[in-house]
Coordinates of C-alpha atoms and ligand atoms in Angstrom, one line a residue:
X250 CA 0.0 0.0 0.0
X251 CA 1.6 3.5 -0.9
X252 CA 1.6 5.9 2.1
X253 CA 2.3 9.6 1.9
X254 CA 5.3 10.8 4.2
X255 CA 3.1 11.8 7.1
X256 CA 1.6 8.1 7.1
X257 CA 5.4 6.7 7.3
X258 CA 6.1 9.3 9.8
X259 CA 2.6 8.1 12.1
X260 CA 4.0 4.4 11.2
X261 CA 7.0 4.6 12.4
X262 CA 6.0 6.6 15.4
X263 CA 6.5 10.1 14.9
X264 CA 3.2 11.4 16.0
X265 CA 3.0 8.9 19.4
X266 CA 2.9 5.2 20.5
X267 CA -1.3 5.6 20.0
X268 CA -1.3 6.5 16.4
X269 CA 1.8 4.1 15.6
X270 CA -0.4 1.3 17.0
X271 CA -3.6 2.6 15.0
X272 CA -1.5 2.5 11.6
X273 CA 0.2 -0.9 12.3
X274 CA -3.8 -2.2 12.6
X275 CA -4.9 0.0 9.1
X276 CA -2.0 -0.7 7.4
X277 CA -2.2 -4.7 8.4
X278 CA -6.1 -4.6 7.3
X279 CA -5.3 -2.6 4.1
X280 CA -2.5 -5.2 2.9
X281 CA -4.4 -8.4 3.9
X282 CA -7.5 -6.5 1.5
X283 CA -5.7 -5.3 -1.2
X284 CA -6.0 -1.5 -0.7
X285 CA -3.7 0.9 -2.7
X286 CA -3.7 3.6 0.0
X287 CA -5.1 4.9 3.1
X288 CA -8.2 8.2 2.7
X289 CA -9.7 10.3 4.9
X290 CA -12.7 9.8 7.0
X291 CA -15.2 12.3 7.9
X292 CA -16.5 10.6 11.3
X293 CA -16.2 7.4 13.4
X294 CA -18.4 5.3 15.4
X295 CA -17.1 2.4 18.0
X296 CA -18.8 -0.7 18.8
X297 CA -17.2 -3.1 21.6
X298 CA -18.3 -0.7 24.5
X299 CA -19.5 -3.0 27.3
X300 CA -17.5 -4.3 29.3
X301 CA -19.4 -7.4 29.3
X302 CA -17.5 -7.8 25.7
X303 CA -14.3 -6.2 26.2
X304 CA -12.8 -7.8 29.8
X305 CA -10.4 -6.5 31.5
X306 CA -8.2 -7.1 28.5
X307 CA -9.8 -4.7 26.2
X308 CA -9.9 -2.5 29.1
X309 CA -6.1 -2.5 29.3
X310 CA -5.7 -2.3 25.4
X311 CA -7.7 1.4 25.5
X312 CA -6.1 2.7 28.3
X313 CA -2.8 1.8 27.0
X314 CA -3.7 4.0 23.7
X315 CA -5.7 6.8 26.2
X316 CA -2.0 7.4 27.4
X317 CA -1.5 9.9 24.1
X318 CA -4.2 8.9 21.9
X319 CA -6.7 11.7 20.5
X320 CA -9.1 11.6 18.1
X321 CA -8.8 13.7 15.0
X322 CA -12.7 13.8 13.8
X323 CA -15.9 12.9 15.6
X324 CA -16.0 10.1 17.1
X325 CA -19.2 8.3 18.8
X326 CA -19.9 5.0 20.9
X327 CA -22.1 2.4 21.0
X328 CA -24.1 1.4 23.8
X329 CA -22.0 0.0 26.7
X330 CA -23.3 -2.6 29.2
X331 CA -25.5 0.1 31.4
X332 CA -27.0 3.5 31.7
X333 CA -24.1 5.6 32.8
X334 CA -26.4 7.7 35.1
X335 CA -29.2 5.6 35.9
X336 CA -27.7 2.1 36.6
X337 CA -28.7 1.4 40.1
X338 CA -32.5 1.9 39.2
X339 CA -31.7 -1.0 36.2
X340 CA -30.4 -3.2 38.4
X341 CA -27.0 -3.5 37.5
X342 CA -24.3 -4.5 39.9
X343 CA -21.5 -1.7 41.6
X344 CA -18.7 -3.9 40.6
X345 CA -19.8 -4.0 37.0
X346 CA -20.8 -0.4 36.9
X347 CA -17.0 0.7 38.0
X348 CA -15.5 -1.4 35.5
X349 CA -17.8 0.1 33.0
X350 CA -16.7 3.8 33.9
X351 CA -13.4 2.7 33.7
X352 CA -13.8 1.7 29.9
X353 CA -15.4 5.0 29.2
X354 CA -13.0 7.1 31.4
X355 CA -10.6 5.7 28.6
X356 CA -12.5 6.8 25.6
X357 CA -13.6 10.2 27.0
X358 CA -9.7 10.5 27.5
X359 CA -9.1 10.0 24.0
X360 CA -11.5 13.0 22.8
X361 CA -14.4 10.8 21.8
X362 CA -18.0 11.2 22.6
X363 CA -19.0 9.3 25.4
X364 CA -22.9 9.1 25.0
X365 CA -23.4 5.5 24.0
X366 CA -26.0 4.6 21.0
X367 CA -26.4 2.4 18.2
X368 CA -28.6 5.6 16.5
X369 CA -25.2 8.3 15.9
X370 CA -27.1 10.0 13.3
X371 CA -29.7 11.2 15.4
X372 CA -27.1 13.1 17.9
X373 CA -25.2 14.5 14.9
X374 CA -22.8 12.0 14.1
X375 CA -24.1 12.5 10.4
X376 CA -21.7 13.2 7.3
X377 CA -23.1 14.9 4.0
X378 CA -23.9 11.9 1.2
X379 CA -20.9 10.6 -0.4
X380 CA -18.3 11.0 2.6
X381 CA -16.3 8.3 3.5
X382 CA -16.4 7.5 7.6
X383 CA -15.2 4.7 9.7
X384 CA -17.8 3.0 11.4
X385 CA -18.8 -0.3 13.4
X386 CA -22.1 -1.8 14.8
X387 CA -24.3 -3.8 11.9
X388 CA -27.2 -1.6 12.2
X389 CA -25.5 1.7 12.3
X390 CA -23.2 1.0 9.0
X391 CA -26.4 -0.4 6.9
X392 CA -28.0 2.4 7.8
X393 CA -25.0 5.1 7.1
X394 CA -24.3 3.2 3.5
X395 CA -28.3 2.3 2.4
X396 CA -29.9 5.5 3.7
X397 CA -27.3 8.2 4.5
X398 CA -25.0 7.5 1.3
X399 CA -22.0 7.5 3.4
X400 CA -19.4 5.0 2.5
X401 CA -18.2 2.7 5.2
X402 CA -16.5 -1.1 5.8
X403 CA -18.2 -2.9 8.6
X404 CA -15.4 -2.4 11.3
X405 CA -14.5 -3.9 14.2
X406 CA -13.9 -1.8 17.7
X407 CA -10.4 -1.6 17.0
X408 CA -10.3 -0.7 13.6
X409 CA -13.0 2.0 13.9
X410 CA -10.9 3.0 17.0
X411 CA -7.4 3.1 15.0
X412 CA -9.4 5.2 11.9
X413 CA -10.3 8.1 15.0
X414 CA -7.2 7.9 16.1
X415 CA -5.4 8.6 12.9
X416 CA -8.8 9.9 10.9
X417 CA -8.2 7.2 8.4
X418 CA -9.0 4.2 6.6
X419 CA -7.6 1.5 3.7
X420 CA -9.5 2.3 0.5
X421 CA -11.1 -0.9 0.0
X422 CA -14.7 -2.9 0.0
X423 CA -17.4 -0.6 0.4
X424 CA -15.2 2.6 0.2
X425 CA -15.6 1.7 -4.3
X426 CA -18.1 2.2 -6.1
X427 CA -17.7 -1.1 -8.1
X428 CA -18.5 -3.0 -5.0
X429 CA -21.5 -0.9 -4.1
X430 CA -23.5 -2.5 -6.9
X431 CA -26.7 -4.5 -6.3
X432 CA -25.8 -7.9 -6.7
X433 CA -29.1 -9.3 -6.4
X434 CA -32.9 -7.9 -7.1
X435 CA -35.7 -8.7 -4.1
X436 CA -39.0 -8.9 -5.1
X437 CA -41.4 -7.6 -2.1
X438 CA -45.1 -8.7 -3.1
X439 CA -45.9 -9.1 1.0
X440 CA -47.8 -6.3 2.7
X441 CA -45.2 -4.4 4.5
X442 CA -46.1 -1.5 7.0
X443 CA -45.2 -1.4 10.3
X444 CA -41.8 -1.6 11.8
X445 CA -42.1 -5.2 13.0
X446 CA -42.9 -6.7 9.1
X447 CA -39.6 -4.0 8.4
X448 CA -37.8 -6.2 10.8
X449 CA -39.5 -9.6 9.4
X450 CA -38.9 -8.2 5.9
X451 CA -34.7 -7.9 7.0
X452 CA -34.9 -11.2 8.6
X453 CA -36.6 -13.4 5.5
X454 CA -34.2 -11.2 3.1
X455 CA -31.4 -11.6 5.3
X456 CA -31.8 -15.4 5.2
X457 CA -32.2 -15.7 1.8
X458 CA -29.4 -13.5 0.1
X459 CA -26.8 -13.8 2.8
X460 CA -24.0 -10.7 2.2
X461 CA -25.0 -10.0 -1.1
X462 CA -26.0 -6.3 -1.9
X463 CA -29.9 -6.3 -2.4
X464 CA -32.4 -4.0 -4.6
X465 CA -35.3 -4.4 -3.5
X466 CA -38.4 -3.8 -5.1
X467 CA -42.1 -3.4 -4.1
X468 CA -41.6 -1.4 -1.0
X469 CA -44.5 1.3 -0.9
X470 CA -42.8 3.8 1.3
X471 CA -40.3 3.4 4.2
X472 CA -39.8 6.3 7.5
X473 CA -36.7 6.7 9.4
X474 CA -37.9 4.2 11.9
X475 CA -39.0 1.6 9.4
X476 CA -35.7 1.9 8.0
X477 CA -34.0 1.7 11.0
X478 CA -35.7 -0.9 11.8
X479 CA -35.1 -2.8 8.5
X480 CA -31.2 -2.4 8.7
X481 CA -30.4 -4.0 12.2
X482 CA -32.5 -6.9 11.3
X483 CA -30.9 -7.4 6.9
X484 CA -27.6 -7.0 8.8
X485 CA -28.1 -9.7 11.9
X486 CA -29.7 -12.1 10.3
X487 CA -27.5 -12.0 6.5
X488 CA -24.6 -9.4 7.5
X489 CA -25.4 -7.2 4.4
X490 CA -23.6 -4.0 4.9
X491 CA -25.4 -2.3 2.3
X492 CA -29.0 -2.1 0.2
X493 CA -30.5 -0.2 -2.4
X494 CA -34.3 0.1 -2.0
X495 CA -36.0 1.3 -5.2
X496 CA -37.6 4.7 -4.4
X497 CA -36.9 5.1 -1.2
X498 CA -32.4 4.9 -0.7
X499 CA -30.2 7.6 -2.7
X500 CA -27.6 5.6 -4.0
X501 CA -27.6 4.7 -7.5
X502 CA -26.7 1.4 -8.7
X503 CA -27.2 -1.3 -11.9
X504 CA -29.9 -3.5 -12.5
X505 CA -28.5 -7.3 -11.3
X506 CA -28.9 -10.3 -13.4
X507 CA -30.3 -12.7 -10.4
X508 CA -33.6 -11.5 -8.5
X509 CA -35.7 -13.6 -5.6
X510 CA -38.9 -13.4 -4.3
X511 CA -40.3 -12.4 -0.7
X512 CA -44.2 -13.5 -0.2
X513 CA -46.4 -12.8 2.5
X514 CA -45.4 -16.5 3.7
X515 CA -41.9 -15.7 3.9
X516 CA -42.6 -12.6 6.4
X517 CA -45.6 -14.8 8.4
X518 CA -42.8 -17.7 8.4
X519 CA -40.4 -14.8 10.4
X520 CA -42.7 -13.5 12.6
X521 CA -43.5 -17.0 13.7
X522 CA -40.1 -17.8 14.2
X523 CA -39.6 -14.8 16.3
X524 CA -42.3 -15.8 18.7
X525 CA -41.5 -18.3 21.0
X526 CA -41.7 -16.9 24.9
X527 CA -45.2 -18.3 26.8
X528 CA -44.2 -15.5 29.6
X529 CA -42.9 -12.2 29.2
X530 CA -41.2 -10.4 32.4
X531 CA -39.2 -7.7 30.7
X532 CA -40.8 -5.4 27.7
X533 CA -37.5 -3.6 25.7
X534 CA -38.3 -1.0 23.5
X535 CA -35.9 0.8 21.0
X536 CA -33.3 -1.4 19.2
X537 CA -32.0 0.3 17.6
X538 CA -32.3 3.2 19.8
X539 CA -35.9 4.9 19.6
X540 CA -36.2 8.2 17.4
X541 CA -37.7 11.3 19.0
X542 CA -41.2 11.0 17.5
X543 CA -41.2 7.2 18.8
X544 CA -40.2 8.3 22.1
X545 CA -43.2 10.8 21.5
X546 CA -45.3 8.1 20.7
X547 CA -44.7 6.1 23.7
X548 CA -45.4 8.8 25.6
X549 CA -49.0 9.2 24.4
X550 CA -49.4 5.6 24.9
X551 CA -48.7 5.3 28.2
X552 CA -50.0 8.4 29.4
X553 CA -52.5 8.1 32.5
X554 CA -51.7 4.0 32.9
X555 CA -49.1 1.8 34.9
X556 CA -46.9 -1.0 33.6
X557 CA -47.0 -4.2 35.5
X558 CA -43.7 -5.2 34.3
X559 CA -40.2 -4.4 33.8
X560 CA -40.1 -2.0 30.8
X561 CA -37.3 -0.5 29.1
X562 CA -36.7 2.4 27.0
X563 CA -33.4 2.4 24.9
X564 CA -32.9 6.0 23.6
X565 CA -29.6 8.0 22.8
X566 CA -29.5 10.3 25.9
X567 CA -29.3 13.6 24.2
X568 CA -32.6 12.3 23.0
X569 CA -33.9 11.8 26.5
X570 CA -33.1 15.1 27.2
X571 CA -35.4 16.8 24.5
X572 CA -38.0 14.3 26.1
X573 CA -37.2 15.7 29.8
X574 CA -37.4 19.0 28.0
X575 CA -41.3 18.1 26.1
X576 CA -42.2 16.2 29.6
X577 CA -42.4 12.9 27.6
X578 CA -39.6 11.4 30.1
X579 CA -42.4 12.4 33.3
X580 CA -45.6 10.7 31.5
X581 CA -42.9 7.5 30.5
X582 CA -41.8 7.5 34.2
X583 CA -44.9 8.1 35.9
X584 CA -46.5 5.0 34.5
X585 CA -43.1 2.4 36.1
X586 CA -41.4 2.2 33.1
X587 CA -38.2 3.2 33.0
X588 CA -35.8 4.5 30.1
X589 CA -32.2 3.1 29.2
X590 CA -30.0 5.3 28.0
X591 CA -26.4 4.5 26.5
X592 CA -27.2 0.8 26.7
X593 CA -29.8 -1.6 25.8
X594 CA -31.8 -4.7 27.0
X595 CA -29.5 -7.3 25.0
X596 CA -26.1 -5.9 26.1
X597 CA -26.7 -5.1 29.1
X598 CA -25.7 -7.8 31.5
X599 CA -29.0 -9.4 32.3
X600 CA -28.7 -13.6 31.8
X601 CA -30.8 -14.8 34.6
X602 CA -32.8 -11.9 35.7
X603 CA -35.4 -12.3 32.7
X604 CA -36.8 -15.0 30.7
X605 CA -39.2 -13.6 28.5
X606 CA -38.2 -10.6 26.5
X607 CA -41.2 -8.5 24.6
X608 CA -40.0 -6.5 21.7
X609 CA -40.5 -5.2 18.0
X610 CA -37.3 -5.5 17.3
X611 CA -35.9 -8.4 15.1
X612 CA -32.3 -7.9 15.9
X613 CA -33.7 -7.6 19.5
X614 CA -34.6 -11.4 19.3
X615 CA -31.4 -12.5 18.1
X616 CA -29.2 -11.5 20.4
X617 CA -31.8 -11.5 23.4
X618 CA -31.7 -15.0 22.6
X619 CA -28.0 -15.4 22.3
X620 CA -26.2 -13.1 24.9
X621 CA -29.1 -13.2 27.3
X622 CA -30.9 -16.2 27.0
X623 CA -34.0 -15.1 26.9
X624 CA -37.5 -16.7 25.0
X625 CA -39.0 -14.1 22.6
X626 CA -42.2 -12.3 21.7
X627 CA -41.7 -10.0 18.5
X628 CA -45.0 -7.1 18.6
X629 CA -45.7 -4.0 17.2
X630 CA -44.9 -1.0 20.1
X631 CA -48.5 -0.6 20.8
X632 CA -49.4 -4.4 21.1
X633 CA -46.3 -4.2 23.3
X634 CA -47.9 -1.0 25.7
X635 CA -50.6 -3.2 25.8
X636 CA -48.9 -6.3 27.4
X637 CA -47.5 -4.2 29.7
X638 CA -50.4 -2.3 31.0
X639 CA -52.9 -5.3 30.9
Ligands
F3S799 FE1 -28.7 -1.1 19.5 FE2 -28.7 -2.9 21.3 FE3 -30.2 -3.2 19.3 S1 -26.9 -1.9 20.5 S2 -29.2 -2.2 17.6 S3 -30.4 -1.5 20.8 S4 -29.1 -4.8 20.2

């Protein structure tokens, strides 16, 4: 890979021990994937937050680069294992919680943004169309590629860490345009409205085509929360980093030779699948995290009535803070349930204090299942209100 002189010079450790470790990690990933050169990046985001996934040696790997690392463009986290503020009332143990602040102390340290969210582009982590950026978690990087043009690889934690660090990347994958092509055409003739047959939609998509860049076709129209919505579940359950959706994404991109078909079986046959919890003790609401006019939403549906189980709320705090501000956070609170902000009911550290998990989120099943263990029920937001008001 050619580097220009200031790359050698952050290589061979010119610009600090942080930035030298950052380039050995880009310049390893850009010779193992055949890129000719480094390029900018106009923003970062940085999965492998919680604790729960990074141990104490992951702990000891970011405090070693928090010695003289800082980031050179904006950099945001994803959720860590608990509310930063409110973790007492959501159960979560003072051990855990001190080694969690001890991961962030680290970040903050470095220069990056410590509110934790899988939702960046709602707290103005969001580059003009066409930028290049750096960014990890699945949801977050279909969403910046399909719906925000930008043009990222699906990083890992220290990868997206080593491009804030040195506000770079290795030119390759989804950074070209050749590989932004549809690969494959999806032909929706199911019914698809709310945000749960989104998620169904991603799942039975997802299933079928695997990695493969999708256009779909057929899709009526498509909100920021459908969309959302559609992106964590395409990239849990095929790890598709990218998808055209005709009429509704901005990117531009060939017809493909090879098309499939989704039916209204194929999105019944999801939901079904998703469904399998006889008893629900915990309702989580807002993977990824919930929008403002969800929040708003919720609000109005739980105004004047009390839950009668655990309920969470997963919002990007500067989010909660327009709620505090609209008095959306008092109605929410007022009626038991309770709002998690920075984290989120699957990582937070909860195997064994739950076993039935309520959601309308499809990538909420999947790893509610795997990292928590939990049985599923997979509803719209208001079928969920109702389950926990009942
Ligand atoms: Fe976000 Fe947690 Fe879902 S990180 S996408 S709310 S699993």
């Amino acid at each position: 890979m050619e580097l220009t002189s200031e790359e050698k010079d952050m290589l061979e450790g010119k610009h600090g021990n942080a930035v030298r470790k950052s380039m050995e990690i880009l310049v390893a990933l850009g010779n193992i994937f055949g890129a000719k050169q480094l390029i900018d990046v106009a923003s970062v985001q940085i999965a492998g937050v919680s604790y729960h996934n990074l141990g104490e040696a992951g702990l000891g790997y970011l405090s070693e680069l928090a010695r003289d690392g800082k980031v050179r463009v904006l950099t945001t986290l994803n959720p860590a294992g608990m509310d930063m503020e409110n973790w007492k009332n959501l159960g979560i143990s003072p051990d855990f919680a001190e080694k969690q602040e001890r991961v962030i102390d680290a970040f903050k340290k470095m220069g990056v943004i410590t509110t934790c969210t899988c939702t960046p582009y709602f707290i103005g982590n969001n580059p003009r169309f066409g930028e290049h950026v750096s960014w990890s978690e699945s949801s977050a990087v279909c969403y910046a590629n399909s719906v925000l043009g930008l043009k990222t690889n699906r990083e890992g934690g220290p990868s997206a860490l080593a491009s804030a660090l040195t506000g770079k990347t290795p030119e390759f994958g989804m950074h070209l345009d050749e590989n932004r092509q549809a690969e494959i055409a999806v032909n929706v003739s199911a019914d698809i409205k709310t945000v749960p047959d989104f998620g169904a939609l991603g799942y039975a998509i997802g299933k079928k085509i695997g990695k493969n860049v999708p256009l779909i076709k057929g899709i009526k129209n498509a909100g920021t929360e459908e969309l959302k919505s559609f992106c964590a579940s395409i990239a849990t359950y095929g790890g598709t980093a990218l998808f055209h959706m005709e009429g509704i994404t901005p990117n531009q991109t060939a017809e493909p030779g090879e098309s499939v078909d989704i039916a209204q079986q194929d999105i019944d046959g999801a939901k079904a699948e998703l469904n399998d919890a006889d008893e629900i003790d915990l309702v989580g609401i807002g993977c990824p995290h919930l929008s403002l006019k969800e929040v708003s939403e919720v609000a109005r549906m739980l105004e004047g009535k009390k839950v009668n189980k655990e309920v969470w709320i997963c919002v990007a705090r500067p989010i909660k803070r327009i709620a505090d501000q609209m008095g959306y956070t008092k109605i929410i609170e007022d009626s038991g349930a309770k709002f998690a902000c920075d984290t989120c009911m699957a990582v937070a550290p909860l195997k064994g204090r739950f076993r039935g998990l309520a959601t309308d989120s499809a990538k909420g099943c999947f790893y509610g299942r795997g990292k928590n263990s939990f049985k599923t029920k997979f509803a719209t937001i208001p079928e969920l209100i109702e389950e926990a008001t009942r």
